[in-house]
PDB file of C-alpha atoms in Angstrom:
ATOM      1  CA  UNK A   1       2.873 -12.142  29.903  1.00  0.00           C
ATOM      2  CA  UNK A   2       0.708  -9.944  27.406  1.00  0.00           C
ATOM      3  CA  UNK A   3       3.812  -9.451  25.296  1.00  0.00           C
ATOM      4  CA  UNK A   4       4.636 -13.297  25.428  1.00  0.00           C
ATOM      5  CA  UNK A   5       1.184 -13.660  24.407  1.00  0.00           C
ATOM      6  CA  UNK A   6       1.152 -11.213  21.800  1.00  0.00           C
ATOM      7  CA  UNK A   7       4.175 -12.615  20.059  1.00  0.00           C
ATOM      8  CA  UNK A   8       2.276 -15.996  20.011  1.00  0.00           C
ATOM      9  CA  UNK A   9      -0.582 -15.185  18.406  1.00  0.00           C
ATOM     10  CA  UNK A  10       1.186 -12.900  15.918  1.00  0.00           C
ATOM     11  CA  UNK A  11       3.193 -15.963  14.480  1.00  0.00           C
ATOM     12  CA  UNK A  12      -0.472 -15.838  12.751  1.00  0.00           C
ATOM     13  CA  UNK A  13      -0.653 -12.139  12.743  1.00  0.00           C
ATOM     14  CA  UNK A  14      -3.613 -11.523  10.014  1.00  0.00           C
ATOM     15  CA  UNK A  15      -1.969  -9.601   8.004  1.00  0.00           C
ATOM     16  CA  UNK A  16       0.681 -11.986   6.947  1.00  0.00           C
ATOM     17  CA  UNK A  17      -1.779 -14.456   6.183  1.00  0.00           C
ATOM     18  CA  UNK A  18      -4.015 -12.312   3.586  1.00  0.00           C
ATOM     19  CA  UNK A  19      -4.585 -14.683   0.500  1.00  0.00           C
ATOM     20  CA  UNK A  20      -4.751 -13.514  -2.664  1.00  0.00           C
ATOM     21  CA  UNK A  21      -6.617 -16.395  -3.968  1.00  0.00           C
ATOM     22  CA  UNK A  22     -10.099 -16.187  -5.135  1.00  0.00           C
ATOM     23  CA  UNK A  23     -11.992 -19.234  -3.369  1.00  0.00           C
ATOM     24  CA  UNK A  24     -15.877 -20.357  -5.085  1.00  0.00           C
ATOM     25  CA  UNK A  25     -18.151 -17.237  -3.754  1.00  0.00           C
ATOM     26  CA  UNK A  26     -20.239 -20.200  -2.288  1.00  0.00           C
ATOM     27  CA  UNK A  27     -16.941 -21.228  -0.137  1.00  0.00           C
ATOM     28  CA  UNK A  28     -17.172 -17.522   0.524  1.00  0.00           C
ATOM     29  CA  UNK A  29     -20.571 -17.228   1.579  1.00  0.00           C
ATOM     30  CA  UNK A  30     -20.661 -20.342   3.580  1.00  0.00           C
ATOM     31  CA  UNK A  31     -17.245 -19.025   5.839  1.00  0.00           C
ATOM     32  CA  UNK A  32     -19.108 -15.488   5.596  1.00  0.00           C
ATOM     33  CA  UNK A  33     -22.157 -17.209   7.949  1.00  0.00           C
ATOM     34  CA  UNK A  34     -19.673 -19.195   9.986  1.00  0.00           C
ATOM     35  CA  UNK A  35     -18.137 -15.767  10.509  1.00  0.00           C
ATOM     36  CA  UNK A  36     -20.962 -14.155  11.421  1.00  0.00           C
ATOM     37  CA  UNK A  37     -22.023 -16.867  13.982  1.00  0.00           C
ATOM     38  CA  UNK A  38     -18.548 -16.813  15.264  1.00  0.00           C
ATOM     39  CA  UNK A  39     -18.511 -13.357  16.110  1.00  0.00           C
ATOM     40  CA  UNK A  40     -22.177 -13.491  17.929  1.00  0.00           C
ATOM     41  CA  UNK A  41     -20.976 -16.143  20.261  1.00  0.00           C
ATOM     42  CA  UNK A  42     -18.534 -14.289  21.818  1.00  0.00           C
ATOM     43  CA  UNK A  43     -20.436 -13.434  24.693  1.00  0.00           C
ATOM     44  CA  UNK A  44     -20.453 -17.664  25.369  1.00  0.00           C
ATOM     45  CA  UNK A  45     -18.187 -19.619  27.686  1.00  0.00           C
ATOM     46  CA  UNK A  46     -14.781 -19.964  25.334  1.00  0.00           C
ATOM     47  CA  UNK A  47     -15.752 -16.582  23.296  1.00  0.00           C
ATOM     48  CA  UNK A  48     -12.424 -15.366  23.462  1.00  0.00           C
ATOM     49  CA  UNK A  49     -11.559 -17.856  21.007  1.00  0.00           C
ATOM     50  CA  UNK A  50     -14.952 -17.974  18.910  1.00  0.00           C
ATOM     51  CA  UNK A  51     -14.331 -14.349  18.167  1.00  0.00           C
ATOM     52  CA  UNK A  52     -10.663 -14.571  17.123  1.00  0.00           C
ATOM     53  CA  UNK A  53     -12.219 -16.857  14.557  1.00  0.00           C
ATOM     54  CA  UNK A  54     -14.457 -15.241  13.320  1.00  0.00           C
ATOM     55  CA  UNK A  55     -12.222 -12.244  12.757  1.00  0.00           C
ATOM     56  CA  UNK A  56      -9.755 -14.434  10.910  1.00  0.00           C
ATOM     57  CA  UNK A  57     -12.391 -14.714   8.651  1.00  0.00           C
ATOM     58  CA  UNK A  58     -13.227 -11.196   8.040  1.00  0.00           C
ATOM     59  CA  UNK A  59      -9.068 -10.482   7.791  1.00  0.00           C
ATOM     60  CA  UNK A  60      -9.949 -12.514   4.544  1.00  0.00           C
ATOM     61  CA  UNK A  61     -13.330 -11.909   2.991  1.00  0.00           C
ATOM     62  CA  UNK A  62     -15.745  -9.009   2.770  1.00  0.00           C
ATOM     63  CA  UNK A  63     -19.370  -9.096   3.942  1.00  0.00           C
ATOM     64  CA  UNK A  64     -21.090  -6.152   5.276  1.00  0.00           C
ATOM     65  CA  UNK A  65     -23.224  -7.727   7.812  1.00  0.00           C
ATOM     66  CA  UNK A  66     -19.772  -8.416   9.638  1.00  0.00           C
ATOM     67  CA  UNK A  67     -19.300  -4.347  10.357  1.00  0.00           C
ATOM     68  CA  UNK A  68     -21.316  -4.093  13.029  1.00  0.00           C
ATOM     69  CA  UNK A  69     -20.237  -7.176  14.688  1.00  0.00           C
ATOM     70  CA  UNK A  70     -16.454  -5.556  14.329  1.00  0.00           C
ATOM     71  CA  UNK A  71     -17.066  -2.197  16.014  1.00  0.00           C
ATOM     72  CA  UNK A  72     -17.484  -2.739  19.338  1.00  0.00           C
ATOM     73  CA  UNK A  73     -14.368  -4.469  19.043  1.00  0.00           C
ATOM     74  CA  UNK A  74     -11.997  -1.735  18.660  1.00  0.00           C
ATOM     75  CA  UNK A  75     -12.758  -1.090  22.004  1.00  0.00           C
ATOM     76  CA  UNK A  76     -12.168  -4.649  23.617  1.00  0.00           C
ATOM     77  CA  UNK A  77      -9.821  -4.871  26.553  1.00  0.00           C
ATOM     78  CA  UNK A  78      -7.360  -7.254  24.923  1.00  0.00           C
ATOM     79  CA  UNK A  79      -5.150  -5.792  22.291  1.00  0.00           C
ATOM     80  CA  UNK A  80      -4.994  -9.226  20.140  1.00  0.00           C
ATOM     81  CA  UNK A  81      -8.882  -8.624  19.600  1.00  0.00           C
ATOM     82  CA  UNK A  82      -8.541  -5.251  18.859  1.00  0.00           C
ATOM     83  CA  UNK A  83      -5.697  -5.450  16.660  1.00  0.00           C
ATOM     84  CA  UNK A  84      -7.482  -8.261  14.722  1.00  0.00           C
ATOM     85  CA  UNK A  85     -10.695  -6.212  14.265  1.00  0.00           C
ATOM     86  CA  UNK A  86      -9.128  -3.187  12.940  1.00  0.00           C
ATOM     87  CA  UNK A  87      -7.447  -5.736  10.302  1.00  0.00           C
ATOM     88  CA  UNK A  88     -10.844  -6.938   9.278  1.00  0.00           C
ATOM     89  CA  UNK A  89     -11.580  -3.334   9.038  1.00  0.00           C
ATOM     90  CA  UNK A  90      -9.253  -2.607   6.507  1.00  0.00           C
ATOM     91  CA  UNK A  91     -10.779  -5.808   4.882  1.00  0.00           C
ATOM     92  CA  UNK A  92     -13.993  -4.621   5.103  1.00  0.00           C
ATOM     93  CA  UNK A  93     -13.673  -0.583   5.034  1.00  0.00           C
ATOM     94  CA  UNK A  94     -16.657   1.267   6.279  1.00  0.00           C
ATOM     95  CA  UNK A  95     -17.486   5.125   7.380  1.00  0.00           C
ATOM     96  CA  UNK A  96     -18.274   4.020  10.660  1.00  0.00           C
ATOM     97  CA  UNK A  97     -14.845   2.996  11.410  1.00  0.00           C
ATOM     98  CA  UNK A  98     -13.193   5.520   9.958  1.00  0.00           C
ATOM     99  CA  UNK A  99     -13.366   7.878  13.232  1.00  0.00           C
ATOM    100  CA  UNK A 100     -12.557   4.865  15.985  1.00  0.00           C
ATOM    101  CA  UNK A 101      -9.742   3.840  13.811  1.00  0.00           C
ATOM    102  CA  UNK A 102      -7.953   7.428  13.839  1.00  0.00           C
ATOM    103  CA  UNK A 103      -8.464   7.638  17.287  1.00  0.00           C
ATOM    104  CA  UNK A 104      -6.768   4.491  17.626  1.00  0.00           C
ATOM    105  CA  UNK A 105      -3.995   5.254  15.371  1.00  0.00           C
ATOM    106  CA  UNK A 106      -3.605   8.646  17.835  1.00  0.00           C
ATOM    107  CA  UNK A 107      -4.251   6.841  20.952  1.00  0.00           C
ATOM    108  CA  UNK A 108      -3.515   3.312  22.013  1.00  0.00           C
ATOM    109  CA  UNK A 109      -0.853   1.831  23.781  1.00  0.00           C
ATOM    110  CA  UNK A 110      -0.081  -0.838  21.954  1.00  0.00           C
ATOM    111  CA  UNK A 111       2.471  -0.989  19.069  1.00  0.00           C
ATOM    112  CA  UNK A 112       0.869  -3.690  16.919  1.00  0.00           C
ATOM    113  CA  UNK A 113      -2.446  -2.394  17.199  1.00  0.00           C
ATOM    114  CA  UNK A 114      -1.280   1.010  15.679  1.00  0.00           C
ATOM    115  CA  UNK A 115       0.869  -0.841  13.298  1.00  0.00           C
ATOM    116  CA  UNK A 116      -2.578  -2.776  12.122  1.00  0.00           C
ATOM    117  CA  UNK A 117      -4.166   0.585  11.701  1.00  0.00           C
ATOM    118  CA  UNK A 118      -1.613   2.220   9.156  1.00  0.00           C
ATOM    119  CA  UNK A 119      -2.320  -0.423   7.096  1.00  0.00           C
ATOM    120  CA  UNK A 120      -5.897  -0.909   7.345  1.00  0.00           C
ATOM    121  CA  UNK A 121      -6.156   3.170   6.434  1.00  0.00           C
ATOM    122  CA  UNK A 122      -4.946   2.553   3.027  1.00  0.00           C
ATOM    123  CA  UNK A 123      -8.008   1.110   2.237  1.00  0.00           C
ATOM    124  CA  UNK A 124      -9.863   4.702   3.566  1.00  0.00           C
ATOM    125  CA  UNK A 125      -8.026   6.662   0.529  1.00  0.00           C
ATOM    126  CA  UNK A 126     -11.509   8.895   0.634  1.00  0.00           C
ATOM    127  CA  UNK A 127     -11.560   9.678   4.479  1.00  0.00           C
ATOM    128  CA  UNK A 128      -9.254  12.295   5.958  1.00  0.00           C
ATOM    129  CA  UNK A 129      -6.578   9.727   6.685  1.00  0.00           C
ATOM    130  CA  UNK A 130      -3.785  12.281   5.146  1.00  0.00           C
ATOM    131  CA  UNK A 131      -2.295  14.049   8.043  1.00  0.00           C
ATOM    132  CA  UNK A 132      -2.953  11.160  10.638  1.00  0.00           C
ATOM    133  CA  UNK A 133      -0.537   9.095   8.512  1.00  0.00           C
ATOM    134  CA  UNK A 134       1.745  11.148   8.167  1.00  0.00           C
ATOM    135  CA  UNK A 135       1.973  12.373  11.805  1.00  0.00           C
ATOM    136  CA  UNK A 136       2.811   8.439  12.297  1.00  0.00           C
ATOM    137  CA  UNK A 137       5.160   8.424   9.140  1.00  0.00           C
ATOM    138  CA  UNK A 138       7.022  11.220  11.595  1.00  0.00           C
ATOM    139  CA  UNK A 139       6.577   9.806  15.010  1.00  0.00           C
ATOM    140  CA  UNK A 140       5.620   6.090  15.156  1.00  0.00           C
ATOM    141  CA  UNK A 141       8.026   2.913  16.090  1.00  0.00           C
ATOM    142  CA  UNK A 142       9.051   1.623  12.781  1.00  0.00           C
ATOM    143  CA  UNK A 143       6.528  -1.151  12.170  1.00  0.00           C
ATOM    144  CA  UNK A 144       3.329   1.368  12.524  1.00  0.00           C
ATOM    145  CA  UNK A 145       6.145   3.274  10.168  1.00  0.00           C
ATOM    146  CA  UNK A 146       6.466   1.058   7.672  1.00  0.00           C
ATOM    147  CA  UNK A 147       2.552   0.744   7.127  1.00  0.00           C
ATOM    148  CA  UNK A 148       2.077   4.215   6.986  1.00  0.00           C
ATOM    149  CA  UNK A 149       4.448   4.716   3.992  1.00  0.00           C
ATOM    150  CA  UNK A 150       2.562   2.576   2.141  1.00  0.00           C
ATOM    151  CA  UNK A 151      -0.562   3.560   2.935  1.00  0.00           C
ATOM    152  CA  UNK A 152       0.266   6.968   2.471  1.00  0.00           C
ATOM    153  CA  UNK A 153       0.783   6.263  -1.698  1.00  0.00           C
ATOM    154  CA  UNK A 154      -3.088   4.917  -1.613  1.00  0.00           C
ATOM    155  CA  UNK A 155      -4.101   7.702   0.850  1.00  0.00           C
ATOM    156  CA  UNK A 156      -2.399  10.285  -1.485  1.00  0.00           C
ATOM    157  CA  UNK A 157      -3.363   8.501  -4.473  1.00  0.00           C
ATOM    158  CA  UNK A 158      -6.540  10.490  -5.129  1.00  0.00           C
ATOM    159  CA  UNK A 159      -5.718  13.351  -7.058  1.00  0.00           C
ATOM    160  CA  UNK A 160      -2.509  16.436  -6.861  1.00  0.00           C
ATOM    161  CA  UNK A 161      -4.154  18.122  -3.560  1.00  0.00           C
ATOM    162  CA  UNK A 162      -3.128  14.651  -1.425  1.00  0.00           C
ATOM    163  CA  UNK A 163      -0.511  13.163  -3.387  1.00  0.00           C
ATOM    164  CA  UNK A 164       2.076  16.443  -3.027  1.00  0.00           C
ATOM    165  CA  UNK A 165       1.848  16.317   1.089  1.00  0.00           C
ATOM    166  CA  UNK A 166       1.903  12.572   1.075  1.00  0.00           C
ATOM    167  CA  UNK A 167       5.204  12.350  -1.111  1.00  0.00           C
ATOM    168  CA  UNK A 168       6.591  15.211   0.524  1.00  0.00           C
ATOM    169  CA  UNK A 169       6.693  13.104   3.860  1.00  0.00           C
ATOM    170  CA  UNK A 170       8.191  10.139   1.937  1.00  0.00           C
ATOM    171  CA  UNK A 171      10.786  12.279   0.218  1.00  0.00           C
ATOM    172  CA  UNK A 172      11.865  13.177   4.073  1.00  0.00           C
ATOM    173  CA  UNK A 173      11.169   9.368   5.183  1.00  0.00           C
ATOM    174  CA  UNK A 174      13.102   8.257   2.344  1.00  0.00           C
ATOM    175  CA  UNK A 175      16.168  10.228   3.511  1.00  0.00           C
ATOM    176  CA  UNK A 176      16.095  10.553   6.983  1.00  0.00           C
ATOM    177  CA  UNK A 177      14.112   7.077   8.321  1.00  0.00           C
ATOM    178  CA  UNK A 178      16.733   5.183  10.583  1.00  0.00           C
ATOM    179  CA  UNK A 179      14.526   1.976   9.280  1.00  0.00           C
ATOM    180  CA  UNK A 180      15.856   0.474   5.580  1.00  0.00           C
ATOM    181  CA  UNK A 181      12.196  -1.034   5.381  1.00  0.00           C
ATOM    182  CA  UNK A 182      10.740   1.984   6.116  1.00  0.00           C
ATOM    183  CA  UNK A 183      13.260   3.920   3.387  1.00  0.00           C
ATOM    184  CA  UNK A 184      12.585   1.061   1.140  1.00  0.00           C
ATOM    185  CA  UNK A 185       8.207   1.071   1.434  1.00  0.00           C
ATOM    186  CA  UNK A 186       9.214   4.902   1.060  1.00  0.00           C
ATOM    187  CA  UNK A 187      10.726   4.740  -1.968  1.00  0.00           C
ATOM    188  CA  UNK A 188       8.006   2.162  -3.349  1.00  0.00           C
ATOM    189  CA  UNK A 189       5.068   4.882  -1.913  1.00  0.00           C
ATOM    190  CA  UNK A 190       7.026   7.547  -3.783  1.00  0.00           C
ATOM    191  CA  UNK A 191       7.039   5.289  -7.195  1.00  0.00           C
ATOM    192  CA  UNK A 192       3.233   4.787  -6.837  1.00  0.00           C
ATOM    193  CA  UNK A 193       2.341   8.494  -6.456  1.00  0.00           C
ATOM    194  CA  UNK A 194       4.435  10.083  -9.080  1.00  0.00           C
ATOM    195  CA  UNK A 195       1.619   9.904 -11.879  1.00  0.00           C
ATOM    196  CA  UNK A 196      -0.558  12.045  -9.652  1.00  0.00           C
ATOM    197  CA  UNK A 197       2.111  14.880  -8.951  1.00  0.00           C
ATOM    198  CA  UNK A 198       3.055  17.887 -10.805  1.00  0.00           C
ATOM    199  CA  UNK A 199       6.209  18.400 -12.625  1.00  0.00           C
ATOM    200  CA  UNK A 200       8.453  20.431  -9.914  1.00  0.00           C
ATOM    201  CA  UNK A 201       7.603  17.759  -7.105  1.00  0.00           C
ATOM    202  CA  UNK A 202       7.951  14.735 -10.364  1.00  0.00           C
ATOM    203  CA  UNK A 203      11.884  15.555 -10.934  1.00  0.00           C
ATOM    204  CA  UNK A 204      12.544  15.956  -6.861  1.00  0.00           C
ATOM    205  CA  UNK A 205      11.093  12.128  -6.305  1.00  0.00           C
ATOM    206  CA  UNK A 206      12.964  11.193  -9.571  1.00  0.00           C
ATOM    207  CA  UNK A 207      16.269  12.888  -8.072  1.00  0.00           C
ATOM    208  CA  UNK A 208      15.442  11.561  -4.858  1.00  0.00           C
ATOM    209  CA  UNK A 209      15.624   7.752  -5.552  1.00  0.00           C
ATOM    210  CA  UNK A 210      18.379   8.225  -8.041  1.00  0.00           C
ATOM    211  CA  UNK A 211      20.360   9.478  -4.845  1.00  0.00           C
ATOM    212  CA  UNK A 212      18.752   6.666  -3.215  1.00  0.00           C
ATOM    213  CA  UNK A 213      19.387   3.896  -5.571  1.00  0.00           C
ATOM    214  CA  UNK A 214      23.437   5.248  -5.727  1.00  0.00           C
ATOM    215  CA  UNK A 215      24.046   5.671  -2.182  1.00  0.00           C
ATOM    216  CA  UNK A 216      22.109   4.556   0.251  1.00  0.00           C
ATOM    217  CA  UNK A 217      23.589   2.123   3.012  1.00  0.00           C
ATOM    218  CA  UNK A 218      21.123  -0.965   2.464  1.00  0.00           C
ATOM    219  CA  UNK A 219      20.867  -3.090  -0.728  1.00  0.00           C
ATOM    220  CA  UNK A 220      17.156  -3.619  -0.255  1.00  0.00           C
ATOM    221  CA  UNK A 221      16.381  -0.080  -0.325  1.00  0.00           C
ATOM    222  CA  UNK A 222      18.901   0.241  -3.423  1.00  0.00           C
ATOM    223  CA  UNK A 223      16.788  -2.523  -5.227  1.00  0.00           C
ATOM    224  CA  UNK A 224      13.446  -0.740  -4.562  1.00  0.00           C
ATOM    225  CA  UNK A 225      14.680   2.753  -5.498  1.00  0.00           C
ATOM    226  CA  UNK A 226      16.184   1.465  -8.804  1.00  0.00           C
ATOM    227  CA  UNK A 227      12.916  -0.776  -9.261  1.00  0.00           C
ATOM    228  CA  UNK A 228      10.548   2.175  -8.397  1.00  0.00           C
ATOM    229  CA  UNK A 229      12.490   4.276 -10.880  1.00  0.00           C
ATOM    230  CA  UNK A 230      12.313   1.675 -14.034  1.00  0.00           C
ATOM    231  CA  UNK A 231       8.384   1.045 -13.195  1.00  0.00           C
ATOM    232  CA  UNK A 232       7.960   5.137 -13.921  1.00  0.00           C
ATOM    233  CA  UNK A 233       8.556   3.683 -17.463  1.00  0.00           C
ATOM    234  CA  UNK A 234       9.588   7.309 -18.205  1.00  0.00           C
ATOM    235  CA  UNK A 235      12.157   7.577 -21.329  1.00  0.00           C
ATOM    236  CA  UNK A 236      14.601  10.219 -20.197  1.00  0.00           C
ATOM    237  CA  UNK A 237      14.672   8.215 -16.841  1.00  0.00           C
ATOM    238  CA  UNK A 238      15.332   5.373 -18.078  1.00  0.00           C
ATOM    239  CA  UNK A 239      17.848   6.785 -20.333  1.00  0.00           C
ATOM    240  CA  UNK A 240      20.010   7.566 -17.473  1.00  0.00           C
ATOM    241  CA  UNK A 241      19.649   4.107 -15.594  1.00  0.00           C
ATOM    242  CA  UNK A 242      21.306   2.603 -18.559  1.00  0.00           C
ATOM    243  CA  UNK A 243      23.944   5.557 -18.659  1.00  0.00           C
ATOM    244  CA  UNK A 244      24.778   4.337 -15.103  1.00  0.00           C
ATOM    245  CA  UNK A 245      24.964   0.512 -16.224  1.00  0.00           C
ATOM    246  CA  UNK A 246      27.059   1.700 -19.100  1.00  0.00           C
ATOM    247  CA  UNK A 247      29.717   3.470 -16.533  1.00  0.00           C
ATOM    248  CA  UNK A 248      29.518   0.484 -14.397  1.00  0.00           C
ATOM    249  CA  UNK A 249      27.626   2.219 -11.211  1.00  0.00           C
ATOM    250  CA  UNK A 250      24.612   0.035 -11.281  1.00  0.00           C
TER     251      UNK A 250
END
């Protein structure tokens, strides 16, 4: 029943339905306070479902005032509340959640609340998010996988000291993940944190997704090795993509 349930409710799972758009900050505010109201009525006959929209709310737009209204709900019984709070978490970062949300990441049961964590830590690139990520990079099922990778290139993002052990894990990832969409958010991580690493560890991810790009067994993660290569906008590296056009490999 739960997973039948869960399935349902992720045909709307939040974070497929982030907009990009930038609505009138007064369209903002005014969902902001509905939010807010939402979220306070939960303890009301039909809460359940005054909460859930509240947090689709906070998925989407960032208020403070909603943080302490999201908290306690990392720790709800039902794992489609707490899998939609830690979402408006990572919409709505705060220091406060930083601890509940690793020991979520380390600890619950369920699959798509983990999987809603690796993504919301890439918006905690300051908090010690490093090695939790990449113990789930390692260990995970693949869709808490396939977040991690790409929260690991804004986790690592912050200077040499992170980025080398972050794209060390996605050089491994990258050749050993069973996944193609976790080799292929892998190879995109890897593309995102080469400005931040030093030489030696530059011309291993270089190497790595030229092997990638050649010979790996999925098209998709082909396509995202080549395109994380060209987007390095490095000469000599681009020198030899067109020397492998030129000899008909690509």
């Amino acid at each position: 029943m739960l997973a039948q349930e869960l399935a349902q409710e992720l045909l709307g799972d939040p974070l497929d339905e982030l907009d990009s758009s930038e609505p009138e900050p007064s369209a903002v505010a005014a969902e902001c306070d509905l939010g807010l109201m939402l979220l306070q009525g939960g303890e009301q006959p039909g809460g359940r479902e005054q909460r859930m929209q509240g947090l689709r709310i906070f998925c989407e737009h960032r208020d403070p005032r909603a943080v302490p209204l999201l908290l306690p709900l990392l720790r709800a019984s039902c794992p489609i509340l707490r899998m939609s709070a830690v979402y408006a978490l990572g919409r709505n970062p705060s220091p406060e959640a930083v601890e509940p949300l690793l020991a979520l990441l380390a600890g619950d049961d369920n699959g798509y609340v983990r999987k809603a964590v690796a993504w919301s830590l890439g918006n905690y690139p300051d908090a010690p998010v490093l090695n939790p990520l990449i113990r789930a990079l390692q260990l995970d099922i693949a869709a808490v996988r396939l977040w991690a990778a790409s929260s690991l290139a804004d986790a690592g993002g912050t200077g040499p000291a992170k980025a080398d052990p972050a794209a060390a894990q996605l050089l491994l990832s990258l050749r050993i993940d069973s996944e193609p969409a976790v080799r292929s958010n892998s190879a995109w991580g890897l593309g995102r944190l080469y400005a931040d690493l030093v030489e030696p560890r530059q011309q291993e991810v270089v190497e790595a997704l030229l092997h990638t790009m050649l010979s790996d067994a999925e098209s998709s993660v082909r396509d995202e090795a080549r395109l994380a290569l060209e987007q390095l906008e490095q000469p000599d590296v681009l020198e030899r993509l067109q020397t492998l056009v030129d000899e008909g490999l690509l």
